Coordinates of C-alpha atoms in Angstrom, one line a residue:
M139 CA -4.6 -50.7 -91.7
A140 CA -2.1 -50.4 -88.5
A141 CA -3.8 -48.5 -86.5
L142 CA -7.1 -51.1 -86.8
V143 CA -5.1 -53.5 -86.0
A144 CA -2.8 -51.7 -83.0
L145 CA -7.2 -51.1 -81.6
V146 CA -7.5 -55.3 -82.1
L147 CA -4.7 -55.7 -79.2
R148 CA -5.5 -52.4 -77.5
V149 CA -9.5 -54.1 -77.1
L150 CA -8.2 -58.0 -76.7
F151 CA -5.3 -57.7 -74.5
P152 CA -6.6 -56.8 -71.2
F153 CA -8.9 -60.7 -71.7
R154 CA -5.3 -62.4 -72.9
G155 CA -6.0 -65.7 -71.4
L156 CA -9.4 -65.2 -70.6
V157 CA -12.8 -67.7 -71.2
I158 CA -15.0 -64.5 -72.8
L159 CA -18.5 -65.3 -72.9
P160 CA -20.7 -64.8 -75.8
G161 CA -22.6 -61.2 -74.4
V162 CA -18.9 -59.9 -74.3
W163 CA -17.6 -61.0 -77.6
R164 CA -21.0 -59.4 -78.7
S165 CA -19.0 -55.7 -77.0
I166 CA -16.0 -56.5 -78.1
L167 CA -17.4 -57.0 -81.7
A168 CA -19.5 -53.3 -80.9
T169 CA -16.7 -51.3 -80.2
L170 CA -14.5 -53.2 -83.0
Y171 CA -17.0 -52.4 -85.9
P172 CA -16.9 -48.5 -86.3
A173 CA -12.9 -49.0 -87.3
V174 CA -13.5 -51.6 -88.6
E175 CA -16.3 -49.5 -91.5
Q176 CA -13.8 -47.2 -91.3
A177 CA -10.7 -48.8 -92.4
R178 CA -12.8 -50.8 -94.8
R179 CA -15.1 -47.1 -96.6
E180 CA -11.5 -45.6 -97.0
S181 CA -10.3 -48.9 -98.2
A182 CA -13.2 -49.2 -101.3
E183 CA -12.3 -45.5 -102.2
L184 CA -8.6 -46.4 -102.5
G185 CA -10.3 -49.3 -105.0
R186 CA -12.5 -46.5 -107.5
R187 CA -9.4 -44.1 -107.5
Y188 CA -7.1 -46.7 -108.6
Y189 CA -10.4 -48.1 -110.8
D190 CA -10.4 -44.9 -111.7
A191 CA -6.5 -44.3 -113.3
E192 CA -7.0 -47.4 -114.7
R193 CA -9.9 -46.5 -116.9
E194 CA -7.9 -43.3 -117.4
R195 CA -4.8 -45.0 -118.4
H196 CA -6.7 -46.9 -121.3
G197 CA -8.4 -44.0 -122.7
G198 CA -11.6 -43.8 -121.0
E199 CA -13.4 -41.4 -118.2
R200 CA -14.2 -41.9 -114.9
R201 CA -17.4 -44.0 -114.2
D202 CA -19.4 -43.6 -111.0
I203 CA -18.8 -46.3 -108.6
D204 CA -21.5 -47.4 -105.7
L205 CA -19.2 -47.9 -102.9
P206 CA -19.9 -51.7 -101.3
G207 CA -21.3 -51.7 -97.9
Y208 CA -21.1 -52.8 -95.4
D209 CA -23.6 -54.6 -92.5
P210 CA -22.5 -55.0 -88.5
E211 CA -24.2 -58.7 -89.2
W212 CA -21.6 -59.6 -91.8
F213 CA -18.9 -58.2 -89.3
D214 CA -20.2 -60.7 -87.1
E215 CA -20.4 -63.3 -89.6
A216 CA -16.7 -63.2 -90.2
M217 CA -16.3 -63.7 -86.7
Q218 CA -17.8 -66.1 -85.7
P219 CA -15.2 -69.1 -85.9
V220 CA -13.2 -66.1 -83.2
E221 CA -16.1 -66.7 -80.8
D222 CA -16.6 -70.0 -80.5
T223 CA -12.5 -70.3 -80.1
V224 CA -12.5 -67.7 -77.1
A225 CA -15.5 -69.4 -75.2
R226 CA -13.6 -72.6 -74.7
E227 CA -10.2 -71.5 -75.0
G228 CA -9.8 -68.1 -73.9
V229 CA -8.1 -64.7 -75.5
T230 CA -4.4 -66.5 -76.6
D231 CA -1.5 -65.3 -78.6
T232 CA -2.5 -67.2 -81.7
V233 CA -6.6 -65.5 -80.9
L234 CA -5.0 -62.4 -81.6
T235 CA -3.8 -62.7 -84.3
D236 CA -6.6 -64.2 -86.2
V237 CA -8.5 -61.5 -85.1
A238 CA -6.2 -59.3 -86.4
H239 CA -6.2 -61.3 -89.5
R240 CA -9.9 -61.4 -89.8
V241 CA -10.5 -57.6 -89.7
S242 CA -7.4 -56.9 -91.6
K243 CA -9.4 -59.1 -94.3
E244 CA -12.3 -57.3 -93.9
A245 CA -11.1 -53.7 -94.0
V246 CA -9.4 -55.1 -96.9
A247 CA -13.2 -56.9 -98.8
G248 CA -13.3 -53.2 -99.6
S249 CA -11.4 -52.3 -101.9
R250 CA -11.6 -55.9 -103.6
R251 CA -15.5 -55.4 -103.9
T252 CA -15.7 -51.7 -104.8
V253 CA -13.0 -53.3 -107.9
L254 CA -14.9 -56.2 -108.8
R255 CA -18.5 -54.5 -108.7
A256 CA -16.6 -51.5 -111.5
V257 CA -15.5 -54.5 -113.4
E258 CA -18.7 -56.4 -113.5
N259 CA -20.4 -53.3 -114.5
D260 CA -17.7 -51.7 -117.1
P261 CA -18.5 -52.5 -121.2
K262 CA -14.3 -51.3 -121.6
T263 CA -13.7 -54.0 -119.4
V264 CA -12.4 -57.6 -120.6
G265 CA -12.1 -58.7 -116.4
W266 CA -9.6 -59.1 -113.1
A267 CA -7.5 -60.1 -111.9
R268 CA -5.9 -61.5 -108.4
I269 CA -2.6 -60.7 -107.9
A270 CA 0.1 -60.6 -105.1
T271 CA 2.1 -58.1 -102.1
G272 CA 4.7 -60.2 -101.6
R273 CA 4.1 -60.1 -98.2
E274 CA 1.3 -62.4 -97.3
T275 CA 1.7 -64.1 -99.7
C276 CA 1.6 -68.3 -100.2
A277 CA 1.2 -71.7 -102.7
F278 CA -2.3 -71.2 -102.3
C279 CA -2.3 -67.6 -103.4
L280 CA 0.6 -68.0 -105.9
M281 CA -1.8 -70.9 -107.5
M282 CA -4.8 -68.9 -107.7
I283 CA -2.6 -65.8 -108.6
S284 CA -1.3 -68.3 -111.3
R285 CA -5.0 -68.4 -113.1
G286 CA -4.4 -65.1 -114.5
L287 CA -7.0 -63.3 -115.9
V288 CA -10.6 -63.8 -114.6
R289 CA -12.8 -62.6 -117.4
S290 CA -16.4 -60.8 -116.6
H291 CA -19.7 -61.9 -118.1
R292 CA -18.4 -65.6 -117.9
Y293 CA -18.5 -68.7 -117.0
R294 CA -21.5 -68.4 -114.9
S295 CA -23.1 -71.6 -114.1
Q296 CA -25.4 -72.8 -111.7
R297 CA -23.6 -76.2 -111.1
A298 CA -20.5 -74.2 -108.9
A299 CA -23.6 -73.9 -106.5
G300 CA -22.8 -75.3 -103.4
L301 CA -19.3 -75.4 -103.8
Q302 CA -17.0 -76.6 -101.3
T303 CA -14.0 -74.2 -101.6
D304 CA -11.6 -76.3 -99.7
T305 CA -7.8 -76.1 -101.0
T306 CA -8.2 -79.8 -102.9
T307 CA -11.6 -78.9 -104.2
A308 CA -9.0 -75.7 -106.0
V309 CA -6.6 -78.1 -107.3
E310 CA -9.0 -80.8 -108.1
L311 CA -10.9 -77.9 -110.5
W312 CA -7.6 -76.8 -112.0
R313 CA -6.6 -80.4 -112.8
Q314 CA -9.6 -80.4 -114.9
I315 CA -9.5 -77.3 -116.5
E316 CA -6.4 -78.0 -118.2
H317 CA -7.4 -81.4 -119.0
A318 CA -11.5 -81.4 -119.6
D319 CA -12.1 -84.2 -123.0
T320 CA -15.1 -82.4 -123.2
D321 CA -16.1 -78.1 -123.6
S322 CA -19.0 -78.8 -121.3
E323 CA -16.7 -80.0 -118.1
R324 CA -14.6 -77.2 -118.9
E325 CA -16.8 -75.0 -118.7
R326 CA -18.1 -76.3 -115.5
A327 CA -13.8 -76.4 -114.1
E328 CA -14.2 -72.5 -115.0
A329 CA -18.0 -71.7 -113.6
A330 CA -16.4 -73.8 -110.0
M331 CA -13.5 -71.3 -110.4
L332 CA -14.9 -68.4 -110.4
E333 CA -16.9 -68.9 -107.2
L334 CA -13.1 -69.6 -106.1
M335 CA -11.5 -66.9 -107.6
H336 CA -13.5 -64.6 -105.1
R337 CA -12.5 -66.6 -101.9
W338 CA -10.2 -64.8 -99.3
H339 CA -8.4 -67.1 -97.2
T340 CA -8.0 -64.9 -93.5
G341 CA -4.6 -63.1 -94.1
C342 CA -4.2 -63.3 -97.3
D343 CA -3.9 -59.4 -98.8
C344 CA -4.1 -60.6 -102.6
L345 CA -5.5 -57.8 -104.3
V346 CA -7.5 -57.2 -107.8
V347 CA -7.0 -55.5 -110.4
P348 CA -9.5 -54.1 -113.6
I349 CA -7.7 -55.5 -117.3
F350 CA -8.9 -53.6 -119.7
D351 CA -5.9 -54.3 -122.3
T352 CA -5.3 -58.6 -121.7
R353 CA -1.8 -57.7 -123.3
N354 CA -0.9 -54.8 -120.6
W355 CA -1.9 -55.2 -116.9
P356 CA -0.3 -55.1 -113.9
G357 CA 0.4 -58.2 -112.7
R358 CA 0.7 -59.6 -116.5
D359 CA 4.4 -61.0 -116.0
Q360 CA 4.1 -62.4 -112.7
A361 CA 1.1 -64.5 -112.8
A362 CA 2.7 -66.2 -116.3
A363 CA 5.6 -66.9 -114.0
A364 CA 3.4 -68.1 -111.7
L365 CA 2.2 -70.0 -113.4
Q366 CA 4.8 -71.6 -115.2
L367 CA 6.1 -72.3 -111.1
W368 CA 2.7 -74.0 -110.3
K369 CA 3.4 -76.2 -113.9
S370 CA 7.0 -77.3 -113.3
T371 CA 6.7 -77.8 -109.7
T372 CA 3.2 -80.6 -109.7
K373 CA 3.8 -82.1 -113.3
G374 CA 2.4 -85.9 -112.5
K375 CA 1.2 -85.0 -109.4
R376 CA -2.5 -83.7 -108.8
G377 CA -5.2 -83.1 -105.9
R378 CA -3.9 -82.4 -102.7
D379 CA -0.4 -83.9 -103.6
A380 CA 0.3 -81.2 -106.0
L381 CA -0.2 -77.6 -103.7
N382 CA 2.4 -80.3 -101.2
A383 CA 4.3 -80.2 -103.3
L384 CA 4.6 -76.4 -104.2
R385 CA 4.3 -76.4 -100.6
R386 CA 7.3 -77.9 -100.4
E387 CA 8.7 -75.6 -102.7
V388 CA 7.7 -72.2 -100.9
D389 CA 9.2 -73.8 -97.2
N390 CA 12.3 -74.9 -98.4
G391 CA 12.7 -71.4 -99.2
R392 CA 13.0 -71.6 -102.8
V393 CA 10.6 -69.0 -104.1
D394 CA 10.7 -65.2 -104.0
F395 CA 7.9 -63.7 -103.5
E396 CA 9.0 -60.3 -104.8
R397 CA 9.4 -62.2 -108.1
F398 CA 5.3 -62.8 -108.0
A399 CA 4.7 -59.2 -106.0
A400 CA 3.1 -56.9 -108.4
A401 CA 1.3 -54.4 -106.1
A402 CA 4.0 -53.6 -102.5

């Protein structure tokens, strides 16, 4: 990943302080794409190896897992917000950081998608979970990690279609799941939350782990600790106030991210 970020800086630094027109920007993306695709493919292969190792650890044999493909149009779409910025404001230090985060996210997605696809097609799995590394973990990451096990082949619902995945929605869904009056309300919130669990903010380095045993999976203890932190920090609060309460704990240095990191 370091080599990919170094390439981003090498390609974009000569444009620092300059406005970039759409045609030039597309040329820049064309230059970056082969390296991003290669990094994503390597990430996907690592995800496959990890999945195989976990499956074998739980008594299973290696399965054939198709690695997810990648397309230049997907890369262009992921970088669209930056195109608008550099056309208005030029290449700033903020833009350099943003591009580095975005290409890294695209590369890491190879591993995430490989594991998620394998989980959904493997009857031996129970589900999957997000785990933190502790390096780029934020309050929003902790909230999502605290969800723990996400069961496969469950909570599918058309009612989650068109979900606006901002942080307020995520917090509100969490509240609805905890305080639903009926099974129908809880299932609807769970369906929408499942959509959110498949989303990753720019700069997020959370990973995905397959779960074959609900009592024994990487990150289980850290997810329980994150849930305890979430409940104790947000007690009596809801919506954005709840997430802001957790953010204050983080900003004030009262959260030891190593305690919640299940992956180095």
